[in-house]
Short mmCIF file of N, CA, C and O in Angstrom, two decimals:
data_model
loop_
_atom_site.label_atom_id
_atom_site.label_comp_id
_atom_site.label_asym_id
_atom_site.label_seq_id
_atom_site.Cartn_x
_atom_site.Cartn_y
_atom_site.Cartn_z
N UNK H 60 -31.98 45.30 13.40
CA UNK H 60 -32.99 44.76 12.52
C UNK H 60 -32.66 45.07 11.06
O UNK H 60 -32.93 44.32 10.12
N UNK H 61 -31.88 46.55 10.97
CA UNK H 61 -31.28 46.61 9.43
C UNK H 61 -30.76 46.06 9.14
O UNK H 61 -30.99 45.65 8.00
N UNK H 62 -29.44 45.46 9.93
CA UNK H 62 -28.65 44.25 9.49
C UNK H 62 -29.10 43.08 9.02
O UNK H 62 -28.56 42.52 8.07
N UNK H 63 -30.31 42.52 9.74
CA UNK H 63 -30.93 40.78 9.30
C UNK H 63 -31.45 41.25 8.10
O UNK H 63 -31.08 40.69 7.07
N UNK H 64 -32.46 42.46 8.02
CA UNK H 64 -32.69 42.74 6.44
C UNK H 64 -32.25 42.44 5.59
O UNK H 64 -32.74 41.81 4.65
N UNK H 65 -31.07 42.88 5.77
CA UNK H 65 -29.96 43.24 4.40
C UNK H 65 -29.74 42.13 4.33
O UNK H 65 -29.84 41.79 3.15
N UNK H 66 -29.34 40.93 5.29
CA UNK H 66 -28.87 39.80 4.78
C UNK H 66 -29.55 39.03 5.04
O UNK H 66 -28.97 38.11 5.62
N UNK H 67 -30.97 38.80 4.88
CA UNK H 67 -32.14 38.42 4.08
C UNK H 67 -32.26 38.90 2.52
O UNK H 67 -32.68 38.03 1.76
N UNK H 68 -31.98 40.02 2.01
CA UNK H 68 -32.60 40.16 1.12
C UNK H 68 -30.70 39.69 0.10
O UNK H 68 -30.43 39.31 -1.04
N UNK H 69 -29.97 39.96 1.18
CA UNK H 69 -29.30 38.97 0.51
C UNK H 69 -28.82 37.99 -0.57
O UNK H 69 -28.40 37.92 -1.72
N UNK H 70 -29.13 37.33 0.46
CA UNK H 70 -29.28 35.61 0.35
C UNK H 70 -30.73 35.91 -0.64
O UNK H 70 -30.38 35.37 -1.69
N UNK H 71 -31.93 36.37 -0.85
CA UNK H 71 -32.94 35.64 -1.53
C UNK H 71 -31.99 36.50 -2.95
O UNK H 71 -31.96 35.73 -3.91
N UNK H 72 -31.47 37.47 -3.16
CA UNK H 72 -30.57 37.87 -4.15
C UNK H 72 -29.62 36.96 -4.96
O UNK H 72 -29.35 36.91 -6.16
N UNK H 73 -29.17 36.16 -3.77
CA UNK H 73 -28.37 34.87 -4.10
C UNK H 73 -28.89 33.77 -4.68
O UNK H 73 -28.25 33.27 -5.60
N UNK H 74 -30.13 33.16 -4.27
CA UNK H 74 -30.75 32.61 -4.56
C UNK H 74 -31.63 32.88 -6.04
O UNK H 74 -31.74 31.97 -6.87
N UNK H 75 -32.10 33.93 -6.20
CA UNK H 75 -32.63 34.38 -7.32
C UNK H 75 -31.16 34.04 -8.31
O UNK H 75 -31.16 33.23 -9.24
N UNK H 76 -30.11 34.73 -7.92
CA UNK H 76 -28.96 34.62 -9.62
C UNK H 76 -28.97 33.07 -9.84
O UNK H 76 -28.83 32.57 -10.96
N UNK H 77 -29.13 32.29 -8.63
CA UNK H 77 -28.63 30.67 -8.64
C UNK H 77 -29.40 30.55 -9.78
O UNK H 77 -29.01 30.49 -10.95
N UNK H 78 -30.89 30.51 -9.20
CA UNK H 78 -31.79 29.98 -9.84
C UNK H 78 -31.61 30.09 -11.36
O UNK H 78 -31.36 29.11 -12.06
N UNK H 79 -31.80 31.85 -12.02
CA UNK H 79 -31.53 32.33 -12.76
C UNK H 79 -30.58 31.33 -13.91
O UNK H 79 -31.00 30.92 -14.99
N UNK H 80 -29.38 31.12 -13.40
CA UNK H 80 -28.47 30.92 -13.90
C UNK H 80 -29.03 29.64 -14.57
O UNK H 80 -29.06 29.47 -15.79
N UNK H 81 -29.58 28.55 -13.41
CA UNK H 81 -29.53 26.70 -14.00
C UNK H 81 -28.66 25.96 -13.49
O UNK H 81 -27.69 26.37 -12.85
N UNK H 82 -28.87 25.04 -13.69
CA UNK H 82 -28.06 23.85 -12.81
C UNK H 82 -26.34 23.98 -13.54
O UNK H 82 -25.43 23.21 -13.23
N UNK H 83 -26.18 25.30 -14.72
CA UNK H 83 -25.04 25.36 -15.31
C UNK H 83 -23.70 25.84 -14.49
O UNK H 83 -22.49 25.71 -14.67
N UNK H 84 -24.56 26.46 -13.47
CA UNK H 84 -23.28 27.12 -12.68
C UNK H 84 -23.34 26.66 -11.10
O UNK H 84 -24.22 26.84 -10.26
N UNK H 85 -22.66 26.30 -11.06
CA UNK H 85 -22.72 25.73 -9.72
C UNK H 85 -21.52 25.97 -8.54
O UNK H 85 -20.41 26.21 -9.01
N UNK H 86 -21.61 25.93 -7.07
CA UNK H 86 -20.99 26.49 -6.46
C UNK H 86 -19.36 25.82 -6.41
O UNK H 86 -19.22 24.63 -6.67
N UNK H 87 -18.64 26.33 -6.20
CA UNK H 87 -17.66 25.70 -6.29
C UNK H 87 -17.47 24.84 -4.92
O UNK H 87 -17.70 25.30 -3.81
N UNK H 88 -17.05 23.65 -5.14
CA UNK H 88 -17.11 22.57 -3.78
C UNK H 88 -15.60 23.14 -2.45
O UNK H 88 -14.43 22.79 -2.63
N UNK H 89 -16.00 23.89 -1.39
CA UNK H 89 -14.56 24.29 -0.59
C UNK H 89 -14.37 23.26 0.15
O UNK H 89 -13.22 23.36 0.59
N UNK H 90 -15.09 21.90 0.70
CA UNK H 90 -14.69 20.86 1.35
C UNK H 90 -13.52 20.17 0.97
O UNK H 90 -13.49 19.56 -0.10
N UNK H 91 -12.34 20.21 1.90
CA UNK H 91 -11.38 19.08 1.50
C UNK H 91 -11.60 17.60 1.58
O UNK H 91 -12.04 16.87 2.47
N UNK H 92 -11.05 17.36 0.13
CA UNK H 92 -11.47 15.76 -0.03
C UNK H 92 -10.78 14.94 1.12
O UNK H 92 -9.70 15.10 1.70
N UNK H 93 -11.93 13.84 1.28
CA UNK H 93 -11.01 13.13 2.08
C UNK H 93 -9.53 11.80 1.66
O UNK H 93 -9.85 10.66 1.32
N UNK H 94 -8.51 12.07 1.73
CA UNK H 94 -7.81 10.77 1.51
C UNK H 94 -7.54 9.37 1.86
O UNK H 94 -7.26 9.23 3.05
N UNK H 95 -7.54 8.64 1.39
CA UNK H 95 -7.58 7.42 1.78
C UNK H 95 -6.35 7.10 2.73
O UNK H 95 -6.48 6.29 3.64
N UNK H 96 -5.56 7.54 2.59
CA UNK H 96 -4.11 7.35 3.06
C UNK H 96 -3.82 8.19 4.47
O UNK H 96 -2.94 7.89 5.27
N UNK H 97 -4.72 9.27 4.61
CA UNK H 97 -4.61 9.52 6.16
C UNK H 97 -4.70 8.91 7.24
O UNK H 97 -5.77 8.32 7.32
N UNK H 98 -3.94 8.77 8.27
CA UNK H 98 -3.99 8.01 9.00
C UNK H 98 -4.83 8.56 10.20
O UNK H 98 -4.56 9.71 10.51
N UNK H 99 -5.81 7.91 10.94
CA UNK H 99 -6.51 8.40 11.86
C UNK H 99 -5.75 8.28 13.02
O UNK H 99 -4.80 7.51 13.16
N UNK H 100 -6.30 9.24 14.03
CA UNK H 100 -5.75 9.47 15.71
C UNK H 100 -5.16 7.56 15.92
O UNK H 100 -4.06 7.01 15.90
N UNK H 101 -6.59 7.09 16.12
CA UNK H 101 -6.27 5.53 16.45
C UNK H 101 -5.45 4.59 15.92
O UNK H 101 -4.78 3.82 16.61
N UNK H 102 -5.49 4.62 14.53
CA UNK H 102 -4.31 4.41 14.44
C UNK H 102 -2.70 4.77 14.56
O UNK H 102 -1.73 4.06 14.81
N UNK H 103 -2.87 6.31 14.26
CA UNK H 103 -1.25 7.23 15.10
C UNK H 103 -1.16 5.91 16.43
O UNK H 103 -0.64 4.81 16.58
N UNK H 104 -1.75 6.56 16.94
CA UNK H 104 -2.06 5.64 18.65
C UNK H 104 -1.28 4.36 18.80
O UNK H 104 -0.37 4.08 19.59
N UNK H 105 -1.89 3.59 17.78
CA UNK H 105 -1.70 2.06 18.21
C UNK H 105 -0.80 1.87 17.02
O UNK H 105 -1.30 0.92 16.42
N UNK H 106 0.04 2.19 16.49
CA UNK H 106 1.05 2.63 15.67
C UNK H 106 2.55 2.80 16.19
O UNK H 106 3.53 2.11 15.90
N UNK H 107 2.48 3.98 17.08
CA UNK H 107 3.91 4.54 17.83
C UNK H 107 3.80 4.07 19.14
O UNK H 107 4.67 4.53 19.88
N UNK H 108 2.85 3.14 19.77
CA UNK H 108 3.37 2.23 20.69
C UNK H 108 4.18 0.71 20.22
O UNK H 108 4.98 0.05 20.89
N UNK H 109 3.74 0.47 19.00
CA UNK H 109 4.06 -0.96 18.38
C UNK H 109 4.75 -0.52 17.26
O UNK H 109 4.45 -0.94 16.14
N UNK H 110 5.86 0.47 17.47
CA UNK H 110 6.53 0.82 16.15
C UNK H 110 7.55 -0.89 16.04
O UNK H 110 7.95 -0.98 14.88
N UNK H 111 7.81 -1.57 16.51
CA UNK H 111 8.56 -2.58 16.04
C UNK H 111 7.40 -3.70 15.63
O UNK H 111 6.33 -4.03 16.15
N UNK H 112 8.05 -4.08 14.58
CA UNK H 112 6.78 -5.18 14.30
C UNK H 112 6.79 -6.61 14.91
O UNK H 112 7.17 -7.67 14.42
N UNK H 113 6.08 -6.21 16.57
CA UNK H 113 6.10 -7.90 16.93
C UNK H 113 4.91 -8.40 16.59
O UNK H 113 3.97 -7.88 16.00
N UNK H 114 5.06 -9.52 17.05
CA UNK H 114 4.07 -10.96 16.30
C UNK H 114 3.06 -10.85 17.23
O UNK H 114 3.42 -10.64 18.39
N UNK H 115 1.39 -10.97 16.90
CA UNK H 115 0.52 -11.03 17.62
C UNK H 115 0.17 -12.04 18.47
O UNK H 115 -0.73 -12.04 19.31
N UNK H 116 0.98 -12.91 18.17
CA UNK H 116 0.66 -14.35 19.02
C UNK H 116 2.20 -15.01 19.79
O UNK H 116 2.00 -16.07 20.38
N UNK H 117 3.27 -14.64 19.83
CA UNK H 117 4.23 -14.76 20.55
C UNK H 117 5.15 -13.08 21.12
O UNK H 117 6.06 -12.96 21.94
N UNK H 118 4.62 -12.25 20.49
CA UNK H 118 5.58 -10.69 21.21
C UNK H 118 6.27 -10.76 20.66
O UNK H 118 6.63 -9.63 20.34
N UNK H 119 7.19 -11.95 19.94
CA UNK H 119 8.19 -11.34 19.65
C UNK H 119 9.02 -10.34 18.32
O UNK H 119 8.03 -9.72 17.94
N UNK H 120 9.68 -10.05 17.81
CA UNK H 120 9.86 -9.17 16.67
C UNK H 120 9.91 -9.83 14.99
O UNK H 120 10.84 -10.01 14.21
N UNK H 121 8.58 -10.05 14.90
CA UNK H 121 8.51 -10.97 13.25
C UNK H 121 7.19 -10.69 12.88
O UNK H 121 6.35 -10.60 13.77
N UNK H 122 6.95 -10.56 12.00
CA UNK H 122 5.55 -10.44 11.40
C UNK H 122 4.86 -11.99 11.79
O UNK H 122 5.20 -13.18 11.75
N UNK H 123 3.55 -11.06 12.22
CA UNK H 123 2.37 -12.20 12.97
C UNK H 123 2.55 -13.14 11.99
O UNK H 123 3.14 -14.11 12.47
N UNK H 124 2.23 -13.33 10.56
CA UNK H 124 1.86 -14.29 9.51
C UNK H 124 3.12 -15.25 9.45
O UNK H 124 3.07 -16.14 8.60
N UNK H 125 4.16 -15.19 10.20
CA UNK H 125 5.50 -15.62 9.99
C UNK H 125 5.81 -17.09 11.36
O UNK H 125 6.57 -18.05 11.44
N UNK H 126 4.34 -16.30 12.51
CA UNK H 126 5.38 -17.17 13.45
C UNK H 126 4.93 -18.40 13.68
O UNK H 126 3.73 -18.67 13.74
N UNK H 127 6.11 -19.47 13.87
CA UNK H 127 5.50 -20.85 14.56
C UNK H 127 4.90 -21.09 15.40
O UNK H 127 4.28 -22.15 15.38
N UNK H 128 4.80 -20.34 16.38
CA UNK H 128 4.52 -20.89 17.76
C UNK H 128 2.69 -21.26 17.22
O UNK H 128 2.26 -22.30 17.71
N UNK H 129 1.74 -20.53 16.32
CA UNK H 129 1.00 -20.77 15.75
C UNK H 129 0.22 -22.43 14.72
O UNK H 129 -0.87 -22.86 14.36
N UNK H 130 1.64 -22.78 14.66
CA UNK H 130 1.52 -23.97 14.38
C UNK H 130 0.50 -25.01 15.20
O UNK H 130 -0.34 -25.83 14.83
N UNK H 131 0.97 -24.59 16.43
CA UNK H 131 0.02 -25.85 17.40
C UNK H 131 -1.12 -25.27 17.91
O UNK H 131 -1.78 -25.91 18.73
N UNK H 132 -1.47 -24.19 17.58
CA UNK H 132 -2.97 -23.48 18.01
C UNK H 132 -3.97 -24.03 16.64
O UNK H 132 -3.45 -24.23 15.55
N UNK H 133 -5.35 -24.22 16.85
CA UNK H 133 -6.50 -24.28 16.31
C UNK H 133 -7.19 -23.05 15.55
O UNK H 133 -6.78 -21.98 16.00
N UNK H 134 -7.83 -22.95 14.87
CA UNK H 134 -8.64 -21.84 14.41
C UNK H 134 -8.97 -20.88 15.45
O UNK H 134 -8.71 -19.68 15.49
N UNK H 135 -9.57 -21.61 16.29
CA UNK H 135 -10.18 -20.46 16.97
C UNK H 135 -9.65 -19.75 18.14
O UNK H 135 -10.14 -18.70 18.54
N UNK H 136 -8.50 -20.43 18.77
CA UNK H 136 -7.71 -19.86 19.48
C UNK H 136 -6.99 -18.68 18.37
O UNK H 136 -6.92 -17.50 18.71
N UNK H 137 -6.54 -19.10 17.17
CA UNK H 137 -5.56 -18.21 16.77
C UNK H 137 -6.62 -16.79 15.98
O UNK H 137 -6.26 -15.69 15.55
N UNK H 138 -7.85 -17.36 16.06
CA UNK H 138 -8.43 -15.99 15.92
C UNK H 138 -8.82 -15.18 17.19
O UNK H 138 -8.57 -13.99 17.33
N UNK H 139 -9.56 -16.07 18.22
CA UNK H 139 -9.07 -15.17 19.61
C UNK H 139 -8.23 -14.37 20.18
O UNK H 139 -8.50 -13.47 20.98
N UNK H 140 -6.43 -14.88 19.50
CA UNK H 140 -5.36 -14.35 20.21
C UNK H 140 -5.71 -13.34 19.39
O UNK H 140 -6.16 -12.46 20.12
N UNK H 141 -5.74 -12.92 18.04
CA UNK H 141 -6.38 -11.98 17.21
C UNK H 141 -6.75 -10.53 17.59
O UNK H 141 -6.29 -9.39 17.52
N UNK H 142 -8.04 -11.33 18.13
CA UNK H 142 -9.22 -10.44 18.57
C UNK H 142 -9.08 -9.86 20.08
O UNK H 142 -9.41 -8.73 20.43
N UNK H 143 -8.59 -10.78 20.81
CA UNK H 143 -7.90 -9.96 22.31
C UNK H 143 -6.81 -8.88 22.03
O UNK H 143 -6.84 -7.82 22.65
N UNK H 144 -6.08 -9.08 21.30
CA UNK H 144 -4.98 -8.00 21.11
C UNK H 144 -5.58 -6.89 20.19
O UNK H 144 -4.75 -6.05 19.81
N UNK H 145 -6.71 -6.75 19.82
CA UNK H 145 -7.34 -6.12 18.82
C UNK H 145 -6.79 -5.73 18.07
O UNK H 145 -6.43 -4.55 18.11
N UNK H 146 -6.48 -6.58 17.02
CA UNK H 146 -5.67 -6.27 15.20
C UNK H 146 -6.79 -6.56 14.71
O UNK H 146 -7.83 -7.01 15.20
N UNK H 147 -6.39 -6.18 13.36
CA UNK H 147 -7.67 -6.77 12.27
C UNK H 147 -7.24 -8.28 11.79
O UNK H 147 -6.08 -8.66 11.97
N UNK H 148 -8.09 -9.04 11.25
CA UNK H 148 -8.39 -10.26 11.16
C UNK H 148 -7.39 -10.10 9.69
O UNK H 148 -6.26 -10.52 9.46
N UNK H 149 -8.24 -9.39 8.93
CA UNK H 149 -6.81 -9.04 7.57
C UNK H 149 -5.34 -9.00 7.68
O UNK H 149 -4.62 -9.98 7.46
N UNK H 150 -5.01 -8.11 7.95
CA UNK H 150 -3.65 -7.91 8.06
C UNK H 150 -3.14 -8.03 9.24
O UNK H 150 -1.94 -7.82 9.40
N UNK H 151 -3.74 -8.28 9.99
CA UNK H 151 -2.77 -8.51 11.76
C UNK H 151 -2.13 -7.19 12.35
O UNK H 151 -1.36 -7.15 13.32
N UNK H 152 -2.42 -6.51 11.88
CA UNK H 152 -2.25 -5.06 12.27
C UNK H 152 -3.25 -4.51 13.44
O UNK H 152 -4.43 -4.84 13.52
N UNK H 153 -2.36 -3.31 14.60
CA UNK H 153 -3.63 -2.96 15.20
C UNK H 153 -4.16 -1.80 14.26
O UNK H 153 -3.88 -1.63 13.07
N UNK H 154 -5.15 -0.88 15.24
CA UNK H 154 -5.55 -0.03 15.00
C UNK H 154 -6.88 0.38 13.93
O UNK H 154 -7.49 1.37 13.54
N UNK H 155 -6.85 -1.00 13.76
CA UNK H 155 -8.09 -0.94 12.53
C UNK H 155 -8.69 -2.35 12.94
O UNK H 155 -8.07 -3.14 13.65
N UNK H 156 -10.12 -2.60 12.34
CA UNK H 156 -10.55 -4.16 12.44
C UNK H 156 -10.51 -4.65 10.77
O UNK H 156 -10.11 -3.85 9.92
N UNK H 157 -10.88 -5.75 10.45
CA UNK H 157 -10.84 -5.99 9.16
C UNK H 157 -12.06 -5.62 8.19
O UNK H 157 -11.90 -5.87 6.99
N UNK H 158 -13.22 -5.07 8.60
CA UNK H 158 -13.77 -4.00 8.14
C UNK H 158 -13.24 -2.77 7.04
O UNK H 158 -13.56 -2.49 5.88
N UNK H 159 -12.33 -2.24 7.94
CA UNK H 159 -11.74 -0.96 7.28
C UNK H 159 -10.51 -1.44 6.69
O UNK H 159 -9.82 -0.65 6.04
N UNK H 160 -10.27 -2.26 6.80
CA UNK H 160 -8.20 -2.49 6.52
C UNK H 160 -8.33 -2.43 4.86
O UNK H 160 -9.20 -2.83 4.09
N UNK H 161 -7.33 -1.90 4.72
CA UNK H 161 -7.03 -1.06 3.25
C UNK H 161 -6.01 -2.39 2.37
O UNK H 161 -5.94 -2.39 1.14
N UNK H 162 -5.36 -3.33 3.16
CA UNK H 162 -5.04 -4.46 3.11
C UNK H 162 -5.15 -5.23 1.81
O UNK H 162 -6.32 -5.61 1.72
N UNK H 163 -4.37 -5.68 0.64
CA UNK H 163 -4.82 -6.62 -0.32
C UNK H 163 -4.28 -7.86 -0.36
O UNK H 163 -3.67 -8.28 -1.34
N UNK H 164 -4.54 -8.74 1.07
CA UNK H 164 -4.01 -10.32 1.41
C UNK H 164 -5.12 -10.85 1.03
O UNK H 164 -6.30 -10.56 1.16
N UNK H 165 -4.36 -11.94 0.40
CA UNK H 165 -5.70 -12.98 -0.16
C UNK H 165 -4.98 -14.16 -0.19
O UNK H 165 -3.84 -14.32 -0.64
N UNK H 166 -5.87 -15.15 0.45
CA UNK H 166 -6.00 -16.71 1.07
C UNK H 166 -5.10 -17.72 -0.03
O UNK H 166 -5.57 -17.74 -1.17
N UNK H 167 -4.21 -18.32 0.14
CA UNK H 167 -3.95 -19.21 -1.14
C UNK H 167 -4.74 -20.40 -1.24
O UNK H 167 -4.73 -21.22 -2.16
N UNK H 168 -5.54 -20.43 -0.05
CA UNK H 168 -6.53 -21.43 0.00
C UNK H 168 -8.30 -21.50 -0.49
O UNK H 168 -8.88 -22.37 -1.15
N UNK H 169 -8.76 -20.34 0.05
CA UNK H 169 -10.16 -19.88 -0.21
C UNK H 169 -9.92 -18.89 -1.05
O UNK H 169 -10.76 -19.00 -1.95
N UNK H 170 -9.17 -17.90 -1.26
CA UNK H 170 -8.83 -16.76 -1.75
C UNK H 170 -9.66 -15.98 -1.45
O UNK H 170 -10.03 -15.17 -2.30
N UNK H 171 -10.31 -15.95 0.04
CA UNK H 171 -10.46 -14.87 1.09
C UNK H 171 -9.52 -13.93 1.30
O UNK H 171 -8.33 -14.01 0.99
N UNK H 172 -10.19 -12.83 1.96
CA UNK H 172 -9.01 -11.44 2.82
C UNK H 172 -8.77 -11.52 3.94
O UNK H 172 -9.26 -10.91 4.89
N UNK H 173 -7.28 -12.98 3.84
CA UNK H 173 -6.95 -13.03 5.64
C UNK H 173 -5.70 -13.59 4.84
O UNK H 173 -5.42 -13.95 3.70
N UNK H 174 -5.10 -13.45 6.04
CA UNK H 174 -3.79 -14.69 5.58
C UNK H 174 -3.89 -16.21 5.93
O UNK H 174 -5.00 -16.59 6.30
N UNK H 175 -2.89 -17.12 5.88
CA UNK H 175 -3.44 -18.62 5.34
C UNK H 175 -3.36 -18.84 6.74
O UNK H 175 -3.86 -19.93 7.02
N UNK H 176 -2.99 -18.32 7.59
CA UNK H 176 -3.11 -19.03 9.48
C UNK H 176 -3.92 -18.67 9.85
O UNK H 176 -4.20 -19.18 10.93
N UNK H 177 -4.99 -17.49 9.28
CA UNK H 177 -6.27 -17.47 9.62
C UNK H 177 -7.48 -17.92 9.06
O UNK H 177 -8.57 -17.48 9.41
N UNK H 178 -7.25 -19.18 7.83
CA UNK H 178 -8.06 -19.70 6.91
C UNK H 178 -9.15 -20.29 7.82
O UNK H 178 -8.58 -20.81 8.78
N UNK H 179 -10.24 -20.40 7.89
CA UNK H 179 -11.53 -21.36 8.29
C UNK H 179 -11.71 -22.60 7.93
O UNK H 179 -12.34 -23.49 8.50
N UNK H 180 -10.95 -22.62 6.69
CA UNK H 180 -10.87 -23.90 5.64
C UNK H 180 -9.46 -24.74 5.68
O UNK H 180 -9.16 -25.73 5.01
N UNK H 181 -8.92 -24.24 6.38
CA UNK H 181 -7.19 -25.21 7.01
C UNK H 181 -7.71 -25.99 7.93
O UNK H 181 -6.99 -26.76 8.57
#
């Protein structure tokens, strides 16, 4: 019971200098900031299984925004194939949706944040 005392009277010790002091002194912040550039678990994840960059809509090794076989699909198939393989709608990348994607593609058409094979307006 001596112990909770003491650190009761503590803390209201602590509290009294705070006060005392004013909004001039303030605690120093020990939380590490967060960075933008860390990469989360899920993405690690869906990252070092797809370290080669194949195409979301044929497998094979080319960036999604590159391939033909896309040519003869419709909007909404080629946002389906998309969304089944779960990439983001932005960048065609997994591991993220286009929500979070850190991504700066913009439409030469709408000048939306997708690329032009995923335009609404093609």
């Amino acid at each position: 019971m001596s112990f909770l005392r003491h650190e009761v009277e503590g803390e209201e010790h602590r509290v009294l200098a705070e006060t005392a002091f004013g909004n001039g002194m303030k605690r120093k912040d020990t939380h590490k900031p967060v960075h933008r550039d860390e990469p989360t678990a899920a993405t690690l994840i869906a990252n070092s299984s797809a370290l080669k960059n194949n195409c979301v809509f044929c497998d094979r090794s080319h960036p999604s925004q590159e391939c033909q076989k896309i040519l003869n699909m419709n909007y909404g198939d080629r946002k389906e194939q998309v969304m089944s393989k779960r990439c983001c709608l932005v960048c065609l990348k997994p591991g993220h949706m286009a929500k979070k994607s850190h991504s700066n593609v913009r439409c030469l058409i709408c000048e939306r944040r997708h690329y032009v094979l995923l335009c609404p307006d093609l």
